Amino acid sequence: MTPVPTPPPEPLPTAESADAVLDGLDPEQREVATALHGPVCVLAGAGTGKTRAITHRIAYGVRAGVLQPASVLAVTFTNRAAGEMRGRLRRLGAGGVQARTFHSAALRQLHYFWPRAVGGELPRLVERKAALVGEAAARSGLRLERTELRDVTSEIEWAKVTRTVPEDYPAALAKAGRTPPRDPAETARVFTAYERLKQERVTIDFEDVLLLTVGILQERADIAEQVRGQYQHFVVDEYQDVSPLQQRLLELWLGDRESLCVVGDASQTIYSFTGATPDHLLNFRERHPSATLVRLVRDYRSTPQVVRLANGLLGQATGPNARHRLELVSQREPGPEPVFTEYHDEPAEADATARRVRQLIDSGVPASEIAVLFRVNAQSELYEQALTDARVPYQVRGAERFFERPEVREAQVALRGAARAGANDPMLADAAGLAEQTRRVLATKGWRAQAPAGSGAVRDRWESLAALVRMAEELAAERPSASLADLVAELDGRAAVQHAPAAVGVTLASLHSAKGLEWDAVFLVGLTDGMMPITYARTPEQVEEERRLLYVGVTRARRHLHLSWALARSPGGRAARVPSPFLDGLRPGSGSGARRAAGGGGTVAGGGVLRGEAGRPRAARAPARCRVCGRTLTDPGEMKLMRCEECPSELDEVLYERLWAWREGQARQLGQPAYCVFTDRTLMAIAETVPDTAAELARIPGVRARKLQQYGADVLALCSGEEPGQLASEEAESDRP
C-alpha cells in the first residue's frame, strides 16, 4: 500500500460543499464517507482516523441532501468522545446532528415519554448507587466493607447490562465463565433487596435508564414508531464495546430498517468484564448480509517501528477476535525503535523511567505528551514518587491519587493511632521492628501476607496496603531504629507533596483508562508475567483480553515507546520474575512461541519446560501434597507450609520466635527487608517440620540452594536448640589435632 500524506491537523476546515468534505480523506476513509445507504460496517484499526471517517460521512450525507441533521443519532461511549464528535460536525457544517452516549440518548427519551407511557414524573436518578447497595446488603444480613461494596455493586451492574435478573445471577455466572468476587447466592440476595429498595424510594439507576427505555419501546408500538420517525439514521462508534442491553436498545431504535453504520476494532476489546462483547461487531454481516464492509488500516498515529511491534503482538493472538485482526500500515516517517529494558527491582524501574521522562522533556517533548501506563492502579505510587523526586509534573488519570485512596487514608489513621499508643498497644507488644509493627497494624485493615486471588476492589485495596508495607520495610532498611512515628511522618510528608495542586504534566494511567488517548511518548511499565497477563487471567479468553490490553497500550504511542519490567519487587529481593510472555519473539534476545499455560500458572516455553527463577528453565515438579491429609495443594501459601490451612499445625512456637528474631538480625546486617531472608510462611514451615539435616531443610519450599548455603547452618543450629554459628565452631574444634 502506497503511503498517503498525513491528514491535516485540527481544527478542521469548514466544508463549503459536499465534495469539499471528502478532501483529504484517504481511499478507504472516502469509501466510508460515501457509503450512505444500507448497513455499513467499518473495521478501524488504532490510529486509522475512524472518527474522521464517520464525521465526514455524516457531514457529506447532510451536505449532499441525503441525511437530515435532526434525523441522525451518533452514539458513542463517553461524554468526551461525544463532545469531540459534536465539535467536528459543527466545523463540517452538520451542527444539528445529535451525538450522545447510549445513556444520555436513552435518558432524554425516557424523560420525554415517561408521562405518556407510565404517568407522572420520571423517578429520581441515583448517580451513585453504592450507598443504596450497602443498605440493601444490611437488609440481607450482610455488612460489607467499602471494597466489598464496590465488588457487589459491579456485579449488580454486570447482571443488569447482560439482562440478568437476581434469581438467574448464579446460573449466568457459570454460563459466562465469570469468577465472582464473593458467594453468588449472597450477591443475588443483595441484588434482590437493592431492586426492592429502589422501588420503595421511587428511584432508578443508570442501568435502569436503558432497561426502562427498552421496556417502553418493546411494549408501546406507538412510542417506538415516534422514535423511529425522529431518527432515520444511526452511527455507533466503538461498537466492539456494546453490551447485550445496549444492542437491544439499538435494535429497537432501528426497527426493521438498516440505515446503520457501526465502527469498531475487535482487537481493542478490553471491557468484557463489564458485559461488553465484540460478537455484535464480528457477526454484523451475518445479521446484515448486504452490509458494506470497509477496513481502515492506514495508521496516521504511530511510526513504522511502533506499528511493527503492535502488529507482531497481535500476530501471536489466538481465538475468534484474532481472526479479524487488522494489519496496520504506518503512514508516518520512521522514528526510534521501541526500547525494552529489564531492571533488578521495581524502585529501580520507576527511578529510571522518571529519569528518561526528564530527558525527553529536556529534549523538547512536552510533559503533557508523555504517559506512563501500568496494569493496576496500585502501581501508580512508585511512579508518583519517582516523578516527584525528578521534579516532573504529573497528573493521575482514571484513578485516585495514591494518598487520596480511602484505604490509604484509613491506614494512615490506624498507623497514627498506633504510633501514639506506642508500648501501651498490646497488639505491638512483641512486634520486632517497624516492618512487623506496620504489618500488624495494617492487618486490622485487611492486609495479609498473601495477595487475594482474583480481581476487583479487594485486590486493589490489598495492593494499596501492600505498598504501605513496602514503604515501612524500606524505611526500616534505611534507618534500623525507625519507629511508627517516623513512618507516619514520612507518609505525611509524601502526602503533602503529592496533594499539591496538580499541574498539567506527564499522565499516569492504567491501561484501561488510556483507551482512546494518545501521546508522543509512552512508557509501558511492570510488564512481568503475573502482571501482564495478570495472575487471575486463567482462561484462554481472559489471557487474550490481556494481550489486547497491552496492544492498546502500545498503540497509544506516536513516536517514543519504552517497555520495561523488574525481576524483583524490592531492592535485594530474589530475581524470580520473568518478562511478560506476550513479548516473546518481539523483544531482543527472546524466543518465539511462548504461551500462557492453560491453567494460568506460568509460561510454557517451546520445549515444554517451565520458566523459573530469573528466567532459567527448570524441570516441572510433582504436585505438592499436604503432609497432614495428603490433599493436592494449589494455593501458594499452603504449598509453602506443605499443609492445608485448615489442617492442624504442629508449630514449635519457641523455635518460631527464635527464627523470627534471628531473621530480623540477618536483615539488619544485610540492610534488606526481613522477607528477603525468609518469608513468614517459610519460617512457619521450618518451625512446623523442625528439620534435622540440610536435605530435610532443602525440601521446604522457599529454601533454595542459595539460601541453604547462606543460612542453612544457622537454621539447623536453631532447630537443634543451639545458637547460630555454635555447631560450626564445635565441628571446627573437633577437627583440630
XYZ file of C-alpha atoms in Angstrom:
737
model
C 0.000 0.000 0.000
C 1.413 3.346 -1.031
C 1.615 5.804 1.852
C -0.567 8.883 1.533
C 0.005 12.269 3.152
C -0.966 12.597 6.798
C -4.420 14.206 7.094
C -4.380 17.887 8.080
C -4.407 18.607 11.809
C -7.319 20.105 13.690
C -9.094 22.484 13.566
C -10.893 21.006 10.600
C -11.759 23.427 7.799
C -15.411 24.316 7.322
C -16.719 22.465 4.288
C -18.349 24.691 1.657
C -19.836 21.840 -0.380
C -20.451 18.112 -0.260
C -17.359 17.313 -2.316
C -15.202 19.587 -0.152
C -15.984 17.330 2.814
C -14.184 14.496 1.033
C -10.959 16.460 0.527
C -8.015 14.997 2.409
C -9.595 11.598 3.034
C -7.645 8.510 2.035
C -9.341 5.985 -0.303
C -10.768 3.835 2.489
C -11.989 6.807 4.515
C -13.605 8.174 1.361
C -15.338 4.831 0.826
C -16.792 5.106 4.340
C -17.860 8.717 3.795
C -19.692 7.986 0.540
C -21.437 4.771 1.686
C -24.655 6.499 2.759
C -27.217 3.764 2.089
C -27.815 0.437 3.744
C -25.856 -1.075 6.631
C -22.155 -0.225 6.825
C -19.533 -1.922 8.989
C -16.182 -0.184 9.427
C -13.340 -2.227 10.935
C -10.958 0.514 12.031
C -7.536 -0.163 13.497
C -5.883 2.029 16.114
C -4.839 5.437 14.778
C -6.527 4.992 11.401
C -8.795 8.049 11.630
C -12.123 6.354 12.342
C -13.662 9.433 13.978
C -12.574 11.485 10.975
C -14.144 8.972 8.596
C -17.543 8.762 10.304
C -17.894 12.507 10.982
C -17.052 13.255 7.346
C -19.574 10.573 6.343
C -22.338 12.287 8.320
C -21.334 15.732 7.054
C -21.163 14.513 3.452
C -24.621 12.967 3.763
C -26.034 16.188 5.207
C -24.438 18.431 2.538
C -25.462 16.052 -0.242
C -29.071 16.239 0.959
C -29.269 12.515 1.745
C -29.382 12.935 5.531
C -31.331 15.494 7.535
C -29.216 16.637 10.546
C -32.030 16.194 13.078
C -32.669 12.647 11.856
C -29.141 11.394 12.628
C -28.173 9.942 16.017
C -24.463 9.251 16.512
C -23.808 7.115 19.600
C -20.532 6.619 21.412
C -19.418 5.525 24.882
C -18.012 8.569 26.673
C -19.138 12.156 27.031
C -15.663 13.251 25.944
C -15.942 11.329 22.671
C -19.474 12.604 22.080
C -18.336 16.194 22.656
C -15.416 15.771 20.272
C -17.760 14.369 17.629
C -20.220 17.276 18.000
C -17.363 19.775 17.631
C -16.104 18.158 14.441
C -19.603 18.004 12.966
C -20.186 21.698 13.683
C -16.957 22.622 11.905
C -18.025 20.491 8.954
C -21.401 22.224 8.727
C -23.526 19.461 10.281
C -24.286 21.102 13.608
C -27.827 19.788 14.013
C -26.735 16.155 14.372
C -27.257 14.523 17.785
C -24.058 12.938 19.164
C -24.657 11.272 22.527
C -23.769 8.327 24.716
C -26.225 5.429 24.921
C -27.253 6.541 28.406
C -27.783 10.200 27.614
C -29.816 9.400 24.489
C -31.979 6.916 26.416
C -32.435 9.281 29.359
C -33.598 12.046 27.017
C -36.213 9.721 25.516
C -37.240 8.406 28.923
C -37.898 11.916 30.240
C -39.981 12.742 27.185
C -42.100 9.578 27.029
C -42.473 8.644 30.726
C -45.574 10.790 31.433
C -47.314 9.261 28.422
C -46.137 5.667 28.878
C -46.300 5.367 32.665
C -47.717 8.600 34.064
C -46.358 11.131 36.497
C -42.751 12.205 36.757
C -39.766 10.038 35.994
C -38.290 8.539 39.206
C -35.226 10.267 40.576
C -31.949 9.074 39.045
C -29.419 7.790 41.577
C -26.000 8.600 40.171
C -24.049 6.798 42.925
C -25.641 3.513 43.856
C -23.072 2.281 46.430
C -24.907 3.686 49.469
C -28.154 2.063 48.360
C -26.392 -1.260 47.733
C -24.889 -1.032 51.223
C -28.340 -0.540 52.727
C -29.645 -3.488 50.688
C -26.798 -5.633 51.992
C -27.668 -4.703 55.577
C -31.277 -5.718 54.936
C -29.943 -9.047 53.696
C -27.986 -9.577 56.899
C -24.627 -8.686 55.392
C -22.234 -5.973 56.467
C -19.987 -5.025 53.567
C -16.746 -3.104 53.822
C -16.086 -0.415 51.230
C -14.136 -2.710 48.924
C -16.706 -5.491 49.202
C -19.423 -2.957 48.488
C -17.650 -1.930 45.294
C -17.406 -5.543 44.165
C -21.091 -6.293 44.789
C -22.101 -3.053 43.053
C -20.034 -4.023 39.991
C -21.668 -7.454 39.915
C -25.146 -5.905 40.024
C -24.204 -3.596 37.139
C -22.855 -6.540 35.132
C -26.026 -8.529 35.731
C -28.255 -5.678 34.605
C -26.374 -4.872 31.367
C -26.444 -8.575 30.486
C -30.208 -8.556 31.207
C -29.886 -10.986 34.110
C -32.464 -10.942 36.909
C -31.378 -11.679 40.516
C -32.670 -15.261 40.613
C -30.730 -16.103 37.428
C -27.475 -14.458 38.533
C -25.664 -17.632 39.786
C -26.510 -19.545 36.612
C -25.490 -16.595 34.423
C -22.084 -16.526 36.124
C -21.475 -20.171 35.324
C -22.604 -19.733 31.718
C -20.342 -16.709 31.210
C -17.357 -18.364 32.913
C -17.173 -15.362 35.219
C -15.391 -15.652 38.586
C -17.439 -13.765 41.190
C -15.716 -11.821 43.981
C -17.998 -13.384 46.634
C -20.667 -16.029 47.095
C -23.167 -15.752 44.194
C -26.154 -16.549 46.417
C -25.242 -13.674 48.750
C -24.845 -11.280 45.836
C -28.193 -12.389 44.422
C -29.837 -11.647 47.797
C -28.339 -8.168 47.877
C -29.366 -7.645 44.237
C -32.982 -8.550 45.099
C -33.023 -6.265 48.147
C -31.471 -3.446 46.105
C -34.218 -3.615 43.483
C -36.895 -3.585 46.186
C -35.250 -0.644 47.923
C -35.236 1.369 44.693
C -38.925 0.699 44.242
C -39.645 1.872 47.784
C -37.610 5.062 47.278
C -39.001 5.653 43.752
C -35.528 5.860 42.253
C -33.732 4.388 39.255
C -30.064 3.841 38.399
C -28.129 4.236 35.147
C -28.759 0.653 34.069
C -32.480 1.185 34.664
C -32.374 4.066 32.193
C -31.539 1.591 29.425
C -33.797 -1.173 30.779
C -36.825 1.112 31.110
C -36.304 2.629 27.667
C -36.095 -0.867 26.197
C -39.253 -1.854 28.083
C -41.255 1.150 26.837
C -40.142 0.686 23.210
C -41.000 -3.029 23.366
C -44.436 -2.532 24.908
C -45.572 0.681 23.212
C -45.520 0.370 19.431
C -46.768 3.940 19.057
C -43.811 5.343 21.008
C -41.352 3.131 19.154
C -42.700 4.422 15.830
C -42.393 8.008 17.014
C -38.734 7.473 17.933
C -38.073 5.797 14.584
C -39.770 8.691 12.836
C -37.431 11.109 14.601
C -34.203 9.205 13.958
C -33.739 7.776 10.483
C -30.018 7.058 10.577
C -27.715 5.695 13.286
C -23.949 5.678 13.711
C -22.348 3.682 16.552
C -18.702 4.230 17.465
C -16.616 1.718 19.491
C -19.122 -0.971 18.513
C -16.915 -3.705 19.960
C -17.819 -2.413 23.442
C -21.618 -2.685 23.278
C -23.366 -4.767 25.929
C -26.362 -7.031 25.208
C -28.637 -4.382 26.730
C -27.242 -1.600 24.526
C -27.527 -3.831 21.466
C -31.194 -4.494 22.254
C -31.866 -0.754 22.579
C -30.163 -0.128 19.226
C -32.330 -2.807 17.582
C -35.477 -1.152 18.950
C -34.360 2.240 17.680
C -33.777 0.762 14.226
C -36.894 -1.365 13.865
C -36.861 -3.167 10.517
C -34.626 -0.560 8.861
C -30.949 -0.960 8.037
C -29.770 2.639 7.960
C -26.921 1.889 10.353
C -23.165 2.453 10.354
C -21.051 0.748 13.033
C -17.353 1.295 13.691
C -15.051 -0.783 15.840
C -11.973 -2.924 16.288
C -12.211 -6.382 17.858
C -8.516 -6.131 18.751
C -9.365 -3.325 21.176
C -11.996 -5.260 23.142
C -10.825 -4.786 26.735
C -14.032 -4.348 28.754
C -15.630 -7.797 28.659
C -15.674 -7.822 32.483
C -18.341 -5.079 32.332
C -20.551 -7.047 29.931
C -19.143 -5.658 26.671
C -18.777 -8.120 23.816
C -17.320 -7.849 20.281
C -19.736 -10.507 18.994
C -22.129 -7.896 17.608
C -19.289 -6.372 15.563
C -17.825 -9.685 14.418
C -21.241 -11.101 13.449
C -22.525 -7.914 11.812
C -22.512 -9.278 8.269
C -24.347 -12.423 9.387
C -27.180 -10.224 10.655
C -26.872 -7.805 7.708
C -25.732 -9.828 4.639
C -25.957 -6.793 2.346
C -23.672 -4.663 4.543
C -20.822 -2.664 3.048
C -17.584 -3.648 4.806
C -14.625 -1.249 4.896
C -11.301 -1.823 6.626
C -9.226 1.138 7.788
C -5.601 0.083 8.209
C -3.569 3.194 7.351
C -2.141 4.254 10.720
C -1.582 8.016 10.940
C -0.709 7.989 14.627
C 2.360 5.829 15.121
C 5.737 5.390 13.475
C 6.531 2.236 11.469
C 8.594 0.977 14.428
C 5.669 1.217 16.856
C 3.241 -0.236 14.311
C 5.570 -3.176 13.640
C 5.585 -4.051 17.322
C 1.786 -3.711 17.554
C 1.294 -5.986 14.543
C 3.737 -8.522 15.984
C 1.899 -8.539 19.279
C -1.424 -9.357 17.628
C 0.270 -11.817 15.289
C 0.630 -14.205 18.243
C -3.029 -13.909 19.283
C -5.493 -16.790 19.181
C -9.280 -17.079 19.337
C -12.132 -15.596 17.284
C -11.022 -11.979 17.708
C -7.611 -12.813 16.259
C -9.181 -13.980 13.011
C -10.460 -10.445 12.446
C -7.266 -8.594 13.363
C -6.153 -5.722 11.158
C -2.577 -5.425 9.870
C -1.770 -1.755 10.329
C 0.375 0.177 7.843
C 2.115 3.250 9.219
C 1.845 6.464 7.227
C 4.437 8.325 9.299
C 8.140 8.890 8.860
C 10.399 6.374 10.645
C 11.223 7.009 14.291
C 13.275 5.406 17.065
C 12.963 1.700 17.772
C 10.927 0.709 20.837
C 13.184 0.354 23.887
C 12.990 -2.802 26.036
C 14.621 -2.541 29.473
C 14.977 -5.028 32.307
C 15.588 -3.830 35.880
C 16.501 -5.699 39.030
C 13.683 -4.248 41.141
C 10.592 -2.051 40.913
C 12.064 1.084 42.542
C 14.962 0.966 40.071
C 12.453 0.674 37.216
C 10.464 3.662 38.492
C 13.535 5.834 39.064
C 14.973 5.051 35.628
C 11.613 5.742 33.993
C 11.448 9.127 35.718
C 14.967 9.955 34.511
C 14.064 9.056 30.926
C 10.924 11.162 31.174
C 13.051 14.055 32.403
C 15.427 13.583 29.452
C 12.548 13.632 26.964
C 11.190 16.841 28.492
C 14.654 18.413 28.383
C 14.911 17.419 24.708
C 11.719 19.317 23.894
C 8.906 16.781 24.292
C 6.090 18.488 26.257
C 5.283 16.815 29.582
C 1.632 16.622 28.503
C 2.716 14.454 25.553
C 4.228 11.748 27.793
C 2.401 8.925 29.569
C 3.379 6.167 31.994
C 0.910 3.296 31.732
C 0.537 0.352 34.117
C -1.782 -2.623 34.595
C -3.290 -1.805 38.016
C -3.791 1.494 39.797
C -1.783 0.362 42.836
C 1.365 0.614 40.691
C 0.996 4.373 40.442
C 2.512 5.232 43.846
C 6.083 4.285 42.889
C 5.890 6.428 39.757
C 4.213 9.333 41.537
C 7.130 9.397 43.960
C 9.807 8.879 41.293
C 8.430 11.701 39.142
C 8.136 13.952 42.197
C 11.783 13.253 43.059
C 12.763 14.058 39.466
C 10.772 17.321 39.644
C 8.479 16.229 36.822
C 4.860 17.459 36.980
C 2.274 14.737 36.544
C -1.432 14.010 36.706
C -3.143 10.745 37.569
C -5.910 9.778 35.165
C -8.731 7.362 35.842
C -7.762 6.705 39.470
C -7.475 8.455 42.777
C -4.043 9.703 43.707
C -2.392 7.201 45.986
C -2.689 9.178 49.208
C -6.299 10.099 48.426
C -7.464 6.493 48.266
C -9.812 5.694 51.164
C -7.891 2.596 52.227
C -4.649 4.587 52.365
C -6.293 7.294 54.451
C -7.740 4.678 56.817
C -4.324 3.050 57.122
C -2.664 6.370 57.939
C -5.194 6.977 60.710
C -4.558 3.494 62.144
C -0.780 3.925 61.970
C -1.010 7.339 63.621
C -3.093 5.899 66.461
C -0.673 3.011 66.957
C 2.271 5.423 66.978
C 0.610 7.457 69.731
C -0.136 4.346 71.806
C 3.388 3.031 71.436
C 4.265 0.377 74.036
C 0.757 0.642 75.522
C -0.734 -1.070 72.463
C -0.898 -4.819 73.285
C -1.013 -5.632 69.552
C 2.538 -4.300 69.200
C 3.956 -5.546 72.493
C 6.008 -8.370 70.989
C 6.393 -6.988 67.448
C 10.056 -6.807 66.480
C 10.882 -3.783 64.375
C 8.999 -1.208 62.351
C 8.141 -3.515 59.462
C 6.420 -6.088 61.666
C 4.626 -3.378 63.642
C 3.294 -1.954 60.376
C 2.158 -5.384 59.198
C 0.224 -5.941 62.405
C -1.474 -2.560 62.245
C -2.416 -2.946 58.579
C -3.638 -6.487 59.167
C -6.554 -4.858 61.016
C -7.371 -3.065 57.748
C -7.329 -6.147 55.556
C -3.677 -6.648 54.646
C -2.415 -10.231 54.536
C 0.951 -11.681 53.548
C -0.614 -13.439 50.567
C -2.333 -11.441 47.822
C -6.031 -12.290 47.377
C -6.903 -14.391 44.369
C -8.863 -12.695 41.626
C -9.510 -9.113 40.661
C -11.761 -6.340 41.866
C -11.803 -3.909 44.750
C -10.422 -6.387 47.282
C -7.304 -6.827 45.185
C -6.940 -3.050 44.674
C -7.234 -2.459 48.423
C -4.636 -5.139 49.148
C -2.233 -3.642 46.604
C -2.517 -0.212 48.262
C -1.887 -1.598 51.748
C 0.962 -3.762 50.452
C 2.567 -0.607 49.066
C 2.487 0.883 52.590
C 4.067 -2.279 53.996
C 6.863 -1.993 51.448
C 7.404 1.647 52.377
C 7.768 0.615 56.032
C 10.236 -2.118 55.084
C 12.286 0.308 53.022
C 12.341 2.887 55.833
C 13.394 0.210 58.326
C 16.181 -0.914 55.987
C 17.449 2.662 55.642
C 17.041 3.513 59.347
C 17.008 0.392 61.560
C 15.945 2.454 64.593
C 12.936 3.997 62.808
C 9.652 3.910 64.706
C 5.983 4.048 63.743
C 6.080 7.765 64.460
C 8.876 8.107 61.894
C 6.801 6.183 59.345
C 3.771 8.402 59.961
C 5.929 11.495 59.490
C 7.325 10.030 56.263
C 3.834 9.292 54.945
C 2.552 12.741 55.901
C 5.492 14.356 54.126
C 4.906 12.381 50.953
C 1.181 13.047 51.047
C 1.766 16.792 51.465
C 3.967 16.904 48.377
C 1.598 14.872 46.241
C -1.503 16.779 47.318
C -0.082 19.972 45.842
C -2.210 21.403 43.005
C -1.620 19.158 40.031
C -0.039 20.858 37.057
C -0.714 19.659 33.537
C 2.130 17.232 33.119
C 3.029 13.613 32.489
C -0.022 11.339 32.546
C -0.055 8.380 34.919
C -2.824 5.964 33.960
C -3.918 2.376 33.925
C -4.038 0.714 30.533
C -7.835 0.569 30.691
C -8.200 4.299 31.329
C -5.757 5.104 28.483
C -8.170 3.780 25.860
C -8.995 6.454 23.284
C -5.967 8.617 24.133
C -2.526 9.066 22.548
C 0.838 10.636 23.384
C 4.168 11.317 21.679
C 5.951 9.122 24.230
C 4.573 6.152 26.158
C 6.238 4.124 28.919
C 4.670 0.696 29.489
C 5.939 -0.430 32.890
C 5.703 -3.511 35.102
C 5.466 -5.934 32.153
C 6.101 -9.153 34.076
C 4.339 -12.486 33.838
C 1.699 -12.262 36.542
C 1.031 -8.598 35.878
C 0.736 -8.819 32.074
C -1.152 -11.080 31.763
C -2.492 -10.515 35.272
C -2.392 -13.524 37.597
C -6.139 -14.050 37.708
C -6.442 -14.260 33.898
C -6.723 -18.042 33.729
C -8.876 -18.978 30.743
C -7.604 -18.607 27.160
C -10.214 -15.884 26.586
C -9.047 -13.905 29.626
C -5.399 -14.203 28.593
C -6.205 -12.987 25.080
C -8.008 -9.968 26.509
C -4.827 -9.183 28.452
C -2.887 -9.319 25.167
C -5.355 -6.891 23.611
C -4.923 -4.611 26.625
C -1.175 -4.489 26.001
C -1.883 -3.842 22.308
C -3.992 -0.833 23.302
C -1.064 0.414 25.380
C 1.435 0.018 22.533
C -0.805 1.806 20.044
C -1.146 4.872 22.313
C 2.425 5.893 21.341
C 3.066 8.148 18.378
C 6.871 8.105 18.335
C 8.680 7.044 21.524
C 7.822 3.702 23.130
C 9.540 2.225 26.197
C 8.659 -1.190 27.622
C 10.135 -2.336 30.941
C 9.897 -4.884 33.727
C 11.612 -5.694 37.028
C 12.886 -9.104 38.112
C 12.298 -8.441 41.824
C 9.803 -6.423 43.802
C 12.247 -4.741 46.174
C 15.990 -3.984 46.286
C 17.857 -7.105 47.317
C 14.860 -9.297 46.610
C 15.036 -12.597 44.765
C 15.014 -12.077 40.992
C 12.239 -14.602 40.421
C 10.127 -12.760 37.873
C 10.206 -13.123 34.101
C 9.124 -10.686 31.378
C 5.603 -10.881 30.003
C 5.240 -13.875 27.660
C 3.455 -11.510 25.265
C 6.888 -10.032 24.486
C 8.433 -13.376 23.492
C 9.674 -13.139 19.944
C 9.307 -9.349 19.969
C 11.929 -8.150 22.432
C 15.610 -8.625 21.551
C 17.022 -11.964 22.630
C 13.660 -13.596 23.305
C 12.352 -16.739 21.698
C 9.038 -17.123 19.944
C 6.047 -19.295 20.548
C 5.781 -18.892 24.314
C 2.258 -19.263 25.556
C 0.424 -18.922 28.795
C -0.289 -22.300 30.375
C -3.895 -23.402 30.240
C -4.235 -23.044 33.982
C -2.694 -19.608 34.061
C 0.058 -20.706 36.411
C 3.170 -19.865 34.436
C 4.692 -19.655 30.996
C 5.267 -22.725 28.906
C 8.157 -22.381 26.501
C 8.565 -24.308 23.268
C 10.461 -27.201 24.845
C 7.806 -27.912 27.441
C 9.733 -26.594 30.437
C 8.616 -24.028 32.982
C 10.272 -20.670 33.174
C 11.523 -20.381 36.746
C 13.930 -18.202 38.700
C 15.427 -15.372 36.674
C 14.040 -16.963 33.502
C 16.182 -20.128 33.756
C 14.457 -23.381 32.713
C 13.802 -25.940 35.418
C 12.148 -29.314 35.363
C 8.478 -29.483 36.245
C 7.883 -30.611 39.831
C 5.495 -33.267 41.063
C 2.253 -31.959 42.581
C 2.628 -30.632 46.127
C 0.611 -32.558 48.719
C -0.472 -31.745 52.250
C 1.773 -33.564 54.718
C -1.209 -33.992 57.077
C -4.145 -35.114 54.901
C -2.431 -35.773 51.554
C -4.630 -33.431 49.501
C -3.041 -31.857 46.401
C -2.115 -28.251 47.146
C -2.560 -25.390 44.685
C -2.550 -22.293 46.904
C 0.999 -20.823 47.066
C 0.703 -20.173 50.802
C -0.401 -23.729 51.517
C 2.347 -25.110 49.272
C 4.914 -23.211 51.276
C 3.537 -24.604 54.559
C 3.208 -28.059 52.970
C -0.254 -28.433 54.510
C -3.817 -27.180 54.109
C -4.670 -24.050 56.036
C -7.382 -25.908 57.947
C -5.191 -28.908 58.818
C -3.751 -28.869 62.365
C -0.411 -27.139 62.839
C 2.413 -28.597 64.917
C 4.191 -25.289 65.240
C 7.106 -25.135 67.684
C 6.319 -21.660 68.964
C 9.616 -21.254 70.809
C 11.562 -22.171 67.678
C 9.371 -19.856 65.602
C 10.158 -16.909 67.874
C 13.895 -17.710 67.763
C 13.811 -17.963 63.956
C 11.936 -14.638 63.800
C 14.491 -12.848 65.972
C 17.393 -14.389 64.019
C 15.832 -13.277 60.706
C 15.466 -9.693 61.948
C 19.149 -9.624 62.848
C 20.177 -11.001 59.461
C 18.003 -8.430 57.682
C 19.584 -5.579 59.663
C 23.090 -6.774 58.803
C 22.196 -7.012 55.111
C 20.270 -3.736 55.077
C 17.310 -5.505 53.457
C 13.668 -6.198 54.349
C 13.199 -9.282 56.534
C 11.285 -11.206 53.866
C 14.425 -11.146 51.711
C 15.955 -13.603 54.206
C 12.910 -15.881 54.584
C 9.199 -15.122 54.299
C 6.849 -15.555 57.250
C 5.429 -18.690 55.646
C 8.849 -20.236 55.242
C 9.696 -19.559 58.890
C 6.409 -21.160 59.898
C 7.095 -24.216 57.712
C 10.550 -24.600 59.294
C 9.096 -24.299 62.824
C 6.467 -26.934 61.982
C 8.766 -29.527 60.388
C 11.913 -28.848 62.541
C 14.399 -30.317 60.030
C 17.462 -32.183 61.335
C 19.554 -32.227 58.162
C 20.318 -29.969 55.228
C 18.433 -32.367 52.940
C 15.281 -32.051 55.064
C 15.649 -28.272 55.164
C 16.072 -28.122 51.379
C 12.705 -29.851 50.896
C 10.892 -26.868 52.417
C 9.563 -24.521 49.700
C 11.343 -21.200 49.923
C 14.672 -22.750 50.931
C 16.523 -22.847 47.642
C 20.139 -23.768 47.059
C 21.481 -20.254 47.551
C 19.613 -19.735 50.801
C 20.526 -23.194 52.005
C 24.202 -22.365 51.511
C 23.854 -18.919 53.050
C 21.593 -19.640 56.022
C 21.355 -23.438 56.318
C 23.895 -23.851 59.143
C 22.250 -21.135 61.247
C 18.739 -22.518 60.743
C 19.780 -26.085 61.588
C 21.550 -24.819 64.703
C 18.374 -23.051 65.811
C 16.342 -26.185 65.112
C 18.671 -28.251 67.288
C 18.394 -25.779 70.163
C 21.818 -24.250 69.647
C 22.852 -20.723 68.849
C 23.619 -19.806 65.233
C 27.290 -20.460 64.472
C 27.747 -22.725 67.507
C 27.586 -26.008 65.592
C 30.083 -24.821 63.028
C 32.551 -23.748 65.706
C 32.201 -27.062 67.570
C 32.834 -29.023 64.370
C 35.895 -26.926 63.691
C 37.186 -27.664 67.209
C 36.715 -31.429 66.718
C 38.731 -31.339 63.500
C 41.801 -29.983 65.247
C 44.610 -32.469 66.169
